[in-house]
PDB file of C-alpha atoms in Angstrom:
ATOM      1  CA  MET A   1      28.193 -61.803   6.434  1.00 47.00           C
ATOM      2  CA  THR A   2      29.550 -63.324  10.221  1.00 52.00           C
ATOM      3  CA  LEU A   3      28.448 -67.609  10.877  1.00 51.00           C
ATOM      4  CA  GLU A   4      25.978 -66.514  13.588  1.00 58.00           C
ATOM      5  CA  ASP A   5      23.981 -63.764  10.867  1.00 58.00           C
ATOM      6  CA  HIS A   6      24.077 -66.610   8.775  1.00 51.00           C
ATOM      7  CA  ILE A   7      22.886 -69.010  11.282  1.00 53.00           C
ATOM      8  CA  ALA A   8      20.351 -66.810  12.455  1.00 60.00           C
ATOM      9  CA  VAL A   9      19.063 -66.806   8.475  1.00 50.00           C
ATOM     10  CA  LEU A  10      19.091 -70.146   8.364  1.00 52.00           C
ATOM     11  CA  ASP A  11      17.085 -70.922  10.869  1.00 52.00           C
ATOM     12  CA  GLY A  12      14.063 -68.625  10.651  1.00 56.00           C
ATOM     13  CA  ARG A  13      15.840 -65.997  13.213  1.00 62.00           C
ATOM     14  CA  LYS A  14      16.235 -63.448  11.503  1.00 60.00           C
ATOM     15  CA  THR A  15      14.340 -62.396   7.591  1.00 60.00           C
ATOM     16  CA  LEU A  16      16.186 -61.668   4.506  1.00 53.00           C
ATOM     17  CA  GLU A  17      15.055 -58.134   5.093  1.00 59.00           C
ATOM     18  CA  GLU A  18      15.836 -57.488   7.654  1.00 62.00           C
ATOM     19  CA  PHE A  19      20.450 -58.664   7.291  1.00 52.00           C
ATOM     20  CA  ARG A  20      19.583 -56.554   4.825  1.00 57.00           C
ATOM     21  CA  THR A  21      18.886 -54.257   5.547  1.00 59.00           C
ATOM     22  CA  LYS A  22      20.850 -53.808   8.382  1.00 58.00           C
ATOM     23  CA  HIS A  23      24.166 -54.832   6.227  1.00 52.00           C
ATOM     24  CA  PHE A  24      23.114 -53.188   2.964  1.00 50.00           C
ATOM     25  CA  PRO A  25      21.418 -49.481   3.955  1.00 51.00           C
ATOM     26  CA  LYS A  26      19.448 -48.512   1.208  1.00 48.00           C
ATOM     27  CA  LYS A  27      21.033 -45.552  -0.698  1.00 46.00           C
ATOM     28  CA  VAL A  28      19.898 -42.179  -0.564  1.00 42.00           C
ATOM     29  CA  ASN A  29      18.464 -41.507  -4.432  1.00 46.00           C
ATOM     30  CA  LYS A  30      18.706 -38.174  -4.996  1.00 42.00           C
ATOM     31  CA  LYS A  31      16.774 -37.244  -7.220  1.00 42.00           C
ATOM     32  CA  GLU A  32      13.774 -38.401  -5.469  1.00 44.00           C
ATOM     33  CA  GLU A  33      15.397 -35.459  -2.580  1.00 41.00           C
ATOM     34  CA  VAL A  34      14.754 -33.256  -5.007  1.00 40.00           C
ATOM     35  CA  ASP A  35      11.885 -34.527  -6.012  1.00 46.00           C
ATOM     36  CA  HIS A  36      10.170 -34.396  -2.921  1.00 43.00           C
ATOM     37  CA  ALA A  37      11.878 -31.018  -2.395  1.00 42.00           C
ATOM     38  CA  GLU A  38      11.027 -29.376  -4.825  1.00 45.00           C
ATOM     39  CA  SER A  39       7.029 -31.402  -5.139  1.00 46.00           C
ATOM     40  CA  LYS A  40       7.300 -29.292  -0.823  1.00 44.00           C
ATOM     41  CA  MET A  41       8.102 -25.892  -2.202  1.00 44.00           C
ATOM     42  CA  LEU A  42       5.325 -26.288  -4.687  1.00 45.00           C
ATOM     43  CA  GLU A  43       2.498 -27.230  -2.146  1.00 46.00           C
ATOM     44  CA  MET A  44       3.866 -24.717   0.395  1.00 42.00           C
ATOM     45  CA  LYS A  45       3.633 -21.853  -2.834  1.00 43.00           C
ATOM     46  CA  ASN A  46       0.292 -22.873  -3.944  1.00 46.00           C
ATOM     47  CA  SER A  47      -0.494 -22.728  -0.034  1.00 43.00           C
ATOM     48  CA  ASP A  48       1.126 -18.967   0.599  1.00 41.00           C
ATOM     49  CA  ARG A  49      -1.121 -17.816  -2.886  1.00 41.00           C
ATOM     50  CA  SER A  50      -4.879 -19.310  -1.367  1.00 39.00           C
ATOM     51  CA  ASP A  51      -3.077 -17.104   1.843  1.00 39.00           C
ATOM     52  CA  LYS A  52      -2.490 -14.400  -0.125  1.00 40.00           C
ATOM     53  CA  LYS A  53      -5.926 -14.588  -2.030  1.00 38.00           C
ATOM     54  CA  LEU A  54      -8.290 -14.189   2.138  1.00 36.00           C
ATOM     55  CA  THR A  55      -6.727 -10.880   1.815  1.00 45.00           C
ATOM     56  CA  LYS A  56      -7.764  -9.147  -0.579  1.00 56.00           C
ATOM     57  CA  LEU A  57     -10.878  -7.412   0.403  1.00 65.00           C
ATOM     58  CA  PHE A  58     -12.838  -4.879  -1.479  1.00 75.00           C
ATOM     59  CA  GLN A  59     -14.095  -1.049   0.377  1.00 77.00           C
ATOM     60  CA  CYS A  60     -17.935  -0.613  -0.716  1.00 84.00           C
ATOM     61  CA  ALA A  61     -17.844   1.673  -3.596  1.00 86.00           C
ATOM     62  CA  ASN A  62     -20.557   3.996  -2.469  1.00 86.00           C
ATOM     63  CA  GLU A  63     -18.985   7.528  -2.593  1.00 77.00           C
ATOM     64  CA  GLY A  64     -19.337   8.129   1.386  1.00 70.00           C
ATOM     65  CA  CYS A  65     -19.140   5.256   2.819  1.00 77.00           C
ATOM     66  CA  ILE A  66     -16.714   3.817   3.901  1.00 66.00           C
ATOM     67  CA  ASN A  67     -16.927  -0.549   4.713  1.00 76.00           C
ATOM     68  CA  ILE A  68     -14.697  -2.916   3.954  1.00 73.00           C
ATOM     69  CA  GLU A  69     -15.549  -6.576   2.992  1.00 73.00           C
ATOM     70  CA  GLN A  70     -14.018  -8.399   6.501  1.00 66.00           C
ATOM     71  CA  GLN A  71     -14.454 -11.820   4.134  1.00 70.00           C
ATOM     72  CA  PRO A  72     -13.703 -11.742   0.940  1.00 70.00           C
ATOM     73  CA  LYS A  73     -16.655 -12.280  -1.433  1.00 78.00           C
ATOM     74  CA  GLU A  74     -18.946 -10.703   1.454  1.00 82.00           C
ATOM     75  CA  PHE A  75     -20.131  -7.484  -1.521  1.00 87.00           C
ATOM     76  CA  SER A  76     -22.185  -8.288  -3.678  1.00 88.00           C
ATOM     77  CA  THR A  77     -20.705  -6.885  -7.863  1.00 88.00           C
ATOM     78  CA  CYS A  78     -22.955  -5.081  -9.791  1.00 89.00           C
ATOM     79  CA  SER A  79     -23.895  -7.829 -12.428  1.00 86.00           C
ATOM     80  CA  ARG A  80     -23.549  -6.070 -15.278  1.00 85.00           C
ATOM     81  CA  CYS A  81     -20.260  -4.860 -15.135  1.00 85.00           C
ATOM     82  CA  LYS A  82     -18.901  -7.400 -11.983  1.00 83.00           C
ATOM     83  CA  ALA A  83     -16.893  -4.448 -11.433  1.00 83.00           C
ATOM     84  CA  THR A  84     -17.003  -2.896  -8.508  1.00 88.00           C
ATOM     85  CA  TYR A  85     -18.905  -4.053  -5.296  1.00 88.00           C
ATOM     86  CA  TYR A  86     -21.542  -2.479  -3.033  1.00 91.00           C
ATOM     87  CA  CYS A  87     -21.491  -3.482   0.712  1.00 88.00           C
ATOM     88  CA  SER A  88     -26.092  -3.514   0.281  1.00 90.00           C
ATOM     89  CA  ARG A  89     -28.959  -3.244  -1.749  1.00 90.00           C
ATOM     90  CA  GLU A  90     -28.991   0.527  -0.872  1.00 91.00           C
ATOM     91  CA  CYS A  91     -25.674   1.744  -1.545  1.00 91.00           C
ATOM     92  CA  GLN A  92     -25.962  -0.519  -4.886  1.00 91.00           C
ATOM     93  CA  THR A  93     -29.305   2.125  -5.626  1.00 90.00           C
ATOM     94  CA  ALA A  94     -27.754   5.681  -3.649  1.00 90.00           C
ATOM     95  CA  ASP A  95     -23.947   5.273  -5.912  1.00 90.00           C
ATOM     96  CA  TRP A  96     -26.782   4.008  -9.359  1.00 91.00           C
ATOM     97  CA  LYS A  97     -26.121   8.030 -10.468  1.00 88.00           C
ATOM     98  CA  ARG A  98     -22.743   8.276 -10.685  1.00 87.00           C
ATOM     99  CA  HIS A  99     -21.313   4.824 -11.483  1.00 90.00           C
ATOM    100  CA  LYS A 100     -23.932   4.147 -14.301  1.00 87.00           C
ATOM    101  CA  ASN A 101     -22.551   6.103 -16.962  1.00 85.00           C
ATOM    102  CA  GLU A 102     -18.262   3.759 -16.084  1.00 84.00           C
ATOM    103  CA  CYS A 103     -20.814   1.030 -15.855  1.00 86.00           C
ATOM    104  CA  LYS A 104     -22.607   0.764 -19.912  1.00 80.00           C
ATOM    105  CA  ASN A 105     -19.802   1.904 -21.346  1.00 81.00           C
ATOM    106  CA  GLY A 106     -17.352  -0.591 -19.963  1.00 76.00           C
ATOM    107  CA  GLU A 107     -15.813   2.360 -17.819  1.00 71.00           C
ATOM    108  CA  ALA A 108     -15.381  -0.305 -14.823  1.00 64.00           C
ATOM    109  CA  ALA A 109     -14.522  -3.549 -16.615  1.00 64.00           C
ATOM    110  CA  LYS A 110     -11.653  -0.960 -17.533  1.00 61.00           C
ATOM    111  CA  LYS A 111     -10.308   0.113 -14.249  1.00 61.00           C
ATOM    112  CA  LYS A 112     -11.197  -3.736 -12.998  1.00 58.00           C
ATOM    113  CA  THR A 113      -8.034  -4.549 -15.779  1.00 58.00           C
ATOM    114  CA  ASP A 114      -5.589  -1.571 -14.760  1.00 53.00           C
ATOM    115  CA  ASN A 115      -6.541  -2.754 -11.047  1.00 53.00           C
ATOM    116  CA  LYS A 116      -4.751  -5.839 -12.364  1.00 55.00           C
ATOM    117  CA  ASP A 117      -2.001  -4.310 -13.882  1.00 52.00           C
ATOM    118  CA  GLN A 118      -0.697  -2.147 -11.573  1.00 50.00           C
ATOM    119  CA  ASN A 119      -0.579  -5.454  -9.260  1.00 57.00           C
ATOM    120  CA  LYS A 120       2.253  -6.251 -11.748  1.00 68.00           C
ATOM    121  CA  ASP A 121       3.646  -3.138 -11.365  1.00 80.00           C
ATOM    122  CA  GLU A 122       6.556  -1.921  -9.025  1.00 87.00           C
ATOM    123  CA  ARG A 123       6.288   1.374  -9.406  1.00 91.00           C
ATOM    124  CA  CYS A 124       3.624   2.371  -6.848  1.00 91.00           C
ATOM    125  CA  LEU A 125       1.624   0.684  -5.147  1.00 89.00           C
ATOM    126  CA  ARG A 126      -0.916  -1.755  -5.386  1.00 85.00           C
ATOM    127  CA  HIS A 127      -4.691  -1.418  -5.829  1.00 78.00           C
ATOM    128  CA  GLY A 128      -6.115  -2.188  -2.571  1.00 79.00           C
ATOM    129  CA  GLN A 129      -2.715  -0.692  -0.399  1.00 84.00           C
ATOM    130  CA  ALA A 130      -3.210   2.231  -2.895  1.00 86.00           C
ATOM    131  CA  GLN A 131      -7.535   2.928  -1.522  1.00 83.00           C
ATOM    132  CA  GLN A 132      -6.527   2.618   1.919  1.00 86.00           C
ATOM    133  CA  LEU A 133      -3.904   4.647   1.872  1.00 90.00           C
ATOM    134  CA  LEU A 134      -6.321   8.036  -0.174  1.00 89.00           C
ATOM    135  CA  THR A 135      -8.307   6.595   2.589  1.00 89.00           C
ATOM    136  CA  ILE A 136      -6.424   7.668   5.097  1.00 92.00           C
ATOM    137  CA  PHE A 137      -5.356  11.438   3.553  1.00 93.00           C
ATOM    138  CA  ARG A 138      -8.817  11.718   3.141  1.00 92.00           C
ATOM    139  CA  TYR A 139      -8.816  11.833   6.733  1.00 94.00           C
ATOM    140  CA  VAL A 140      -6.087  13.512   7.890  1.00 95.00           C
ATOM    141  CA  HIS A 141      -6.888  15.857   5.548  1.00 95.00           C
ATOM    142  CA  HIS A 142     -10.373  16.970   6.955  1.00 95.00           C
ATOM    143  CA  PHE A 143      -8.611  16.800  10.745  1.00 96.00           C
ATOM    144  CA  ALA A 144      -5.770  18.859   9.850  1.00 96.00           C
ATOM    145  CA  VAL A 145      -7.930  21.197   8.435  1.00 96.00           C
ATOM    146  CA  ILE A 146     -10.246  21.223  11.193  1.00 95.00           C
ATOM    147  CA  SER A 147      -7.840  21.323  13.597  1.00 95.00           C
ATOM    148  CA  GLU A 148      -6.695  24.045  16.390  1.00 95.00           C
ATOM    149  CA  GLU A 149      -3.522  23.315  15.458  1.00 95.00           C
ATOM    150  CA  MET A 150      -4.226  24.638  12.033  1.00 95.00           C
ATOM    151  CA  MET A 151      -6.111  27.083  12.865  1.00 94.00           C
ATOM    152  CA  SER A 152      -3.554  29.115  15.209  1.00 95.00           C
ATOM    153  CA  THR A 153      -1.292  28.620  12.188  1.00 94.00           C
ATOM    154  CA  LYS A 154      -0.691  31.721  10.350  1.00 94.00           C
ATOM    155  CA  ASN A 155       0.193  31.550   7.667  1.00 95.00           C
ATOM    156  CA  THR A 156      -0.320  32.004   3.809  1.00 94.00           C
ATOM    157  CA  GLU A 157      -1.016  28.675   3.125  1.00 94.00           C
ATOM    158  CA  THR A 158      -2.788  28.045   6.118  1.00 94.00           C
ATOM    159  CA  THR A 159      -4.951  31.359   5.282  1.00 94.00           C
ATOM    160  CA  LYS A 160      -5.770  29.369   1.716  1.00 92.00           C
ATOM    161  CA  ILE A 161      -6.953  26.466   3.664  1.00 93.00           C
ATOM    162  CA  LYS A 162      -8.750  28.731   5.959  1.00 92.00           C
ATOM    163  CA  ASP A 163     -10.633  30.810   3.293  1.00 92.00           C
ATOM    164  CA  SER A 164     -11.587  27.731   0.285  1.00 92.00           C
ATOM    165  CA  VAL A 165     -11.808  24.122   1.880  1.00 94.00           C
ATOM    166  CA  LEU A 166     -12.657  24.911   5.884  1.00 94.00           C
ATOM    167  CA  PRO A 167     -15.926  26.172   5.038  1.00 94.00           C
ATOM    168  CA  GLN A 168     -16.433  22.809   3.210  1.00 92.00           C
ATOM    169  CA  LEU A 169     -15.290  20.208   6.023  1.00 94.00           C
ATOM    170  CA  GLU A 170     -16.624  22.739   9.124  1.00 89.00           C
ATOM    171  CA  SER A 171     -20.340  21.360   9.737  1.00 90.00           C
ATOM    172  CA  VAL A 172     -19.902  17.717   7.670  1.00 92.00           C
ATOM    173  CA  GLU A 173     -19.087  13.931   9.199  1.00 90.00           C
ATOM    174  CA  MET A 174     -14.433  13.283   8.545  1.00 90.00           C
ATOM    175  CA  GLY A 175     -13.604  12.104   5.791  1.00 87.00           C
ATOM    176  CA  THR A 176     -17.235  12.117   3.420  1.00 86.00           C
ATOM    177  CA  ILE A 177     -15.205  14.769   1.047  1.00 87.00           C
ATOM    178  CA  GLN A 178     -13.640  14.420  -1.386  1.00 84.00           C
ATOM    179  CA  LEU A 179     -11.022  18.038  -2.036  1.00 89.00           C
ATOM    180  CA  GLU A 180     -10.534  19.277  -6.002  1.00 88.00           C
ATOM    181  CA  LEU A 181      -7.147  17.884  -6.590  1.00 86.00           C
ATOM    182  CA  SER A 182      -6.310  21.807  -6.219  1.00 88.00           C
ATOM    183  CA  GLU A 183      -7.570  21.939  -2.521  1.00 92.00           C
ATOM    184  CA  VAL A 184      -5.771  18.914  -1.509  1.00 92.00           C
ATOM    185  CA  THR A 185      -2.222  20.233  -3.092  1.00 91.00           C
ATOM    186  CA  PHE A 186      -3.148  23.696  -0.436  1.00 93.00           C
ATOM    187  CA  VAL A 187      -4.014  21.184   2.609  1.00 95.00           C
ATOM    188  CA  TRP A 188      -0.177  19.588   2.094  1.00 94.00           C
ATOM    189  CA  ASN A 189       1.311  22.684   1.767  1.00 93.00           C
ATOM    190  CA  ALA A 190      -0.724  23.964   4.720  1.00 95.00           C
ATOM    191  CA  ILE A 191      -0.177  21.183   6.659  1.00 95.00           C
ATOM    192  CA  TRP A 192       4.052  21.459   6.022  1.00 93.00           C
ATOM    193  CA  SER A 193       4.555  24.793   7.186  1.00 94.00           C
ATOM    194  CA  MET A 194       3.498  23.759  10.247  1.00 94.00           C
ATOM    195  CA  THR A 195       5.722  23.214  12.607  1.00 93.00           C
ATOM    196  CA  GLN A 196       7.138  20.354  13.884  1.00 91.00           C
ATOM    197  CA  SER A 197       6.229  19.822  17.426  1.00 93.00           C
ATOM    198  CA  ASP A 198       2.608  21.814  16.517  1.00 94.00           C
ATOM    199  CA  ARG A 199       1.794  18.555  13.212  1.00 94.00           C
ATOM    200  CA  SER A 200       3.268  15.688  15.511  1.00 94.00           C
ATOM    201  CA  ALA A 201       1.155  17.564  17.740  1.00 95.00           C
ATOM    202  CA  MET A 202      -2.175  17.219  15.062  1.00 95.00           C
ATOM    203  CA  ILE A 203      -1.651  13.461  14.851  1.00 95.00           C
ATOM    204  CA  ARG A 204      -1.606  12.305  17.930  1.00 94.00           C
ATOM    205  CA  ARG A 205      -4.939  13.640  18.871  1.00 95.00           C
ATOM    206  CA  PHE A 206      -6.071  12.189  15.691  1.00 95.00           C
ATOM    207  CA  LEU A 207      -4.452   8.945  15.652  1.00 94.00           C
ATOM    208  CA  SER A 208      -5.267   9.222  19.545  1.00 93.00           C
ATOM    209  CA  LYS A 209      -8.943  10.360  19.654  1.00 91.00           C
ATOM    210  CA  GLU A 210     -10.389  10.759  16.328  1.00 92.00           C
ATOM    211  CA  VAL A 211      -9.864   7.202  14.974  1.00 92.00           C
ATOM    212  CA  PRO A 212     -11.039   4.895  17.800  1.00 90.00           C
ATOM    213  CA  ASN A 213     -14.880   6.447  15.891  1.00 89.00           C
ATOM    214  CA  PHE A 214     -14.847   5.697  12.337  1.00 88.00           C
ATOM    215  CA  GLY A 215     -15.730   2.389  12.637  1.00 84.00           C
ATOM    216  CA  PHE A 216     -13.992   0.489  10.855  1.00 84.00           C
ATOM    217  CA  PRO A 217     -13.079  -3.443  11.201  1.00 81.00           C
ATOM    218  CA  PRO A 218      -9.561  -3.215  12.340  1.00 82.00           C
ATOM    219  CA  LYS A 219      -6.104  -3.351  10.260  1.00 80.00           C
ATOM    220  CA  THR A 220      -5.906  -7.236  10.494  1.00 79.00           C
ATOM    221  CA  LYS A 221      -9.667  -7.307   8.671  1.00 75.00           C
ATOM    222  CA  GLY A 222      -8.792  -5.680   5.871  1.00 74.00           C
ATOM    223  CA  GLY A 223      -9.421  -1.628   7.576  1.00 81.00           C
ATOM    224  CA  PRO A 224      -6.452   0.871   6.982  1.00 86.00           C
ATOM    225  CA  ASP A 225      -3.447   1.097   8.800  1.00 89.00           C
ATOM    226  CA  PHE A 226      -3.871   4.548  10.372  1.00 92.00           C
ATOM    227  CA  ASP A 227      -0.477   3.845  12.945  1.00 90.00           C
ATOM    228  CA  VAL A 228       1.285   4.113   8.724  1.00 90.00           C
ATOM    229  CA  ILE A 229       1.290   8.002  10.413  1.00 92.00           C
ATOM    230  CA  SER A 230       1.891   8.401  13.277  1.00 90.00           C
ATOM    231  CA  VAL A 231       6.002   8.690  11.824  1.00 88.00           C
ATOM    232  CA  TRP A 232       5.382  11.326   8.897  1.00 88.00           C
ATOM    233  CA  SER A 233       6.088  14.559  12.074  1.00 82.00           C
ATOM    234  CA  LEU A 234       9.297  13.287  11.851  1.00 83.00           C
ATOM    235  CA  LYS A 235      10.118  11.383   8.585  1.00 88.00           C
ATOM    236  CA  ALA A 236       8.475  12.902   5.836  1.00 91.00           C
ATOM    237  CA  ILE A 237      10.198  15.391   3.715  1.00 91.00           C
ATOM    238  CA  ALA A 238       8.871  17.827   1.939  1.00 90.00           C
ATOM    239  CA  GLY A 239      10.152  20.721  -0.505  1.00 89.00           C
ATOM    240  CA  ASN A 240      11.767  20.590  -3.761  1.00 90.00           C
ATOM    241  CA  PHE A 241      12.820  17.729  -5.390  1.00 92.00           C
ATOM    242  CA  ALA A 242      15.007  16.909  -8.543  1.00 93.00           C
ATOM    243  CA  VAL A 243      13.973  13.909 -10.641  1.00 94.00           C
ATOM    244  CA  VAL A 244      16.348  12.268 -12.443  1.00 93.00           C
ATOM    245  CA  LYS A 245      15.790   8.347 -13.293  1.00 93.00           C
ATOM    246  CA  HIS A 246      12.931   6.608 -13.743  1.00 94.00           C
ATOM    247  CA  THR A 247      13.454   2.522 -13.184  1.00 94.00           C
ATOM    248  CA  PRO A 248      12.107  -0.812 -13.423  1.00 92.00           C
ATOM    249  CA  LYS A 249      10.854  -0.428  -8.734  1.00 91.00           C
ATOM    250  CA  GLY A 250      10.456   3.252  -8.625  1.00 93.00           C
ATOM    251  CA  SER A 251      12.134   6.451  -9.381  1.00 94.00           C
ATOM    252  CA  ILE A 252      14.952   8.047  -7.829  1.00 93.00           C
ATOM    253  CA  LEU A 253      14.137  11.326  -6.023  1.00 93.00           C
ATOM    254  CA  LEU A 254      17.185  14.548  -5.564  1.00 92.00           C
ATOM    255  CA  HIS A 255      16.450  16.387  -2.902  1.00 88.00           C
ATOM    256  CA  GLU A 256      19.262  18.877   0.229  1.00 76.00           C
ATOM    257  CA  ASP A 257      17.130  17.231   3.335  1.00 61.00           C
ATOM    258  CA  GLY A 258      16.427  20.777   4.238  1.00 46.00           C
ATOM    259  CA  GLY A 259      20.076  21.842   3.711  1.00 40.00           C
ATOM    260  CA  PHE A 260      22.813  21.151   1.481  1.00 36.00           C
ATOM    261  CA  VAL A 261      25.774  19.654   3.584  1.00 39.00           C
ATOM    262  CA  THR A 262      28.915  20.313   2.500  1.00 40.00           C
ATOM    263  CA  ASN A 263      32.128  17.147   1.962  1.00 45.00           C
ATOM    264  CA  ASP A 264      35.817  18.143   2.252  1.00 50.00           C
ATOM    265  CA  ASN A 265      35.472  19.163  -1.060  1.00 51.00           C
ATOM    266  CA  ASP A 266      32.623  22.001  -0.665  1.00 50.00           C
ATOM    267  CA  ASP A 267      30.923  19.847  -3.086  1.00 55.00           C
ATOM    268  CA  GLU A 268      26.808  20.114  -2.965  1.00 58.00           C
ATOM    269  CA  VAL A 269      26.193  16.314  -1.394  1.00 63.00           C
ATOM    270  CA  TYR A 270      22.185  15.774  -1.869  1.00 74.00           C
ATOM    271  CA  ASN A 271      20.272  13.144  -0.941  1.00 86.00           C
ATOM    272  CA  ALA A 272      19.121  10.293  -3.191  1.00 89.00           C
ATOM    273  CA  TYR A 273      15.204   8.187  -2.507  1.00 92.00           C
ATOM    274  CA  LEU A 274      13.768   5.623  -4.257  1.00 93.00           C
ATOM    275  CA  VAL A 275      10.306   6.620  -4.834  1.00 94.00           C
ATOM    276  CA  ILE A 276       6.938   5.251  -5.671  1.00 94.00           C
ATOM    277  CA  GLY A 277       3.306   6.431  -6.466  1.00 92.00           C
ATOM    278  CA  ILE A 278       0.575   5.572  -5.023  1.00 91.00           C
ATOM    279  CA  SER A 279      -2.148   4.827  -7.633  1.00 86.00           C
ATOM    280  CA  GLN A 280       0.453   5.115 -10.613  1.00 88.00           C
ATOM    281  CA  SER A 281       4.221   5.759 -10.745  1.00 91.00           C
ATOM    282  CA  ILE A 282       5.831   8.974 -11.163  1.00 92.00           C
ATOM    283  CA  GLN A 283       7.202   8.814 -14.553  1.00 92.00           C
ATOM    284  CA  SER A 284       3.768   8.469 -15.623  1.00 89.00           C
ATOM    285  CA  LEU A 285       2.678  11.311 -13.511  1.00 87.00           C
ATOM    286  CA  LEU A 286       5.430  14.119 -15.511  1.00 90.00           C
ATOM    287  CA  ASP A 287       5.371  12.321 -18.691  1.00 88.00           C
ATOM    288  CA  PRO A 288       3.129  14.500 -19.742  1.00 86.00           C
ATOM    289  CA  MET A 289       5.190  17.244 -18.694  1.00 86.00           C
ATOM    290  CA  ASN A 290       7.302  15.814 -22.350  1.00 88.00           C
ATOM    291  CA  LYS A 291       9.864  17.423 -20.102  1.00 90.00           C
ATOM    292  CA  PRO A 292      13.736  15.913 -20.319  1.00 92.00           C
ATOM    293  CA  LEU A 293      15.044  14.391 -16.929  1.00 92.00           C
ATOM    294  CA  PRO A 294      16.071  15.753 -14.840  1.00 92.00           C
ATOM    295  CA  ILE A 295      12.750  17.288 -13.393  1.00 93.00           C
ATOM    296  CA  TYR A 296      12.445  20.126 -10.413  1.00 93.00           C
ATOM    297  CA  ILE A 297       9.259  19.163  -8.341  1.00 91.00           C
ATOM    298  CA  ASN A 298       7.690  20.691  -5.342  1.00 91.00           C
ATOM    299  CA  THR A 299       6.125  17.408  -3.792  1.00 92.00           C
ATOM    300  CA  ALA A 300       6.104  15.353   0.200  1.00 93.00           C
ATOM    301  CA  ILE A 301       7.784  11.480   0.387  1.00 93.00           C
ATOM    302  CA  LEU A 302       6.189   9.647   2.796  1.00 93.00           C
ATOM    303  CA  PRO A 303       7.369   6.231   4.821  1.00 92.00           C
ATOM    304  CA  PHE A 304       4.848   3.822   3.741  1.00 89.00           C
ATOM    305  CA  LYS A 305       5.381   0.343   4.656  1.00 84.00           C
ATOM    306  CA  LYS A 306       8.558  -0.802   3.224  1.00 85.00           C
ATOM    307  CA  SER A 307       8.544   1.726   0.846  1.00 90.00           C
ATOM    308  CA  ILE A 308       8.799   5.458   0.633  1.00 92.00           C
ATOM    309  CA  VAL A 309       5.702   7.192  -1.804  1.00 94.00           C
ATOM    310  CA  CYS A 310       5.216  10.112  -3.111  1.00 92.00           C
ATOM    311  CA  GLN A 311       1.835  12.282  -2.051  1.00 87.00           C
ATOM    312  CA  ASP A 312      -0.395  12.724  -4.082  1.00 73.00           C
ATOM    313  CA  THR A 313       0.289  15.708  -5.393  1.00 73.00           C
ATOM    314  CA  THR A 314       3.685  17.445  -7.321  1.00 73.00           C
ATOM    315  CA  ALA A 315       4.159  20.568  -8.864  1.00 71.00           C
ATOM    316  CA  PRO A 316       6.671  22.104 -10.721  1.00 71.00           C
TER     317      PRO A 316
END
């Protein structure tokens, strides 16, 4: 402390607090810093959770209805099971014949619980993503079957759908028919049997001419993101795969990608992919076969967001 400072305090030109602040600055308490940082992180985390809740939007449960909530809790739920969402009273009435059995025997409530469990399983898509991707599949399949590119492709696979699937779809509104699993398999096989140029042309026409007319809300407001299919013609891989391992993050599939390559030792080299299921894991799909790994399947894998998903059908 200087003499000048001492005199300034004595004659009142400086307070004792000013003197202390200048010459003895407060030491930072590390624990207070940590506590403050943790408090801010918790605040941010809780904010993130709130934002995530706002993005949980539901599609109307009435089959054939394409309406999706544009804001949380916009739709009403069944007053009995509290687990099924409807955009209007008319849709709920129209769907009652289908819904009443699952509502009364508790299946609807169980589905809601299963959906929560699915959201915790990293081996498949979250429930909302799965529903949107299956909706995209339904529209893509319908358009593919009636497309001029499919009609001009002549092979065994396209002949199957022209005989068994085309009659169901050619005179009804796009996306209103849910195909049987065997029919979905036929459609996928026919799509992958097309030339890459025809498949690309079909997808471009679908995205530019058909999607804008479907009436879905934009993807920013919960509508299906049809843009994800734009890369399927080039980056989807269809054919025979070996499922060699199941992990908590998905299943590992081996594929030769249209013909294996060889290294310097002339050993066969295959590409490995970490793949997840859509509404259930690949492991749960294959468990009923009761076979040890490796298991060989015929399917296709598709890029979706930041994941690789297995199409919704597999065949041994």
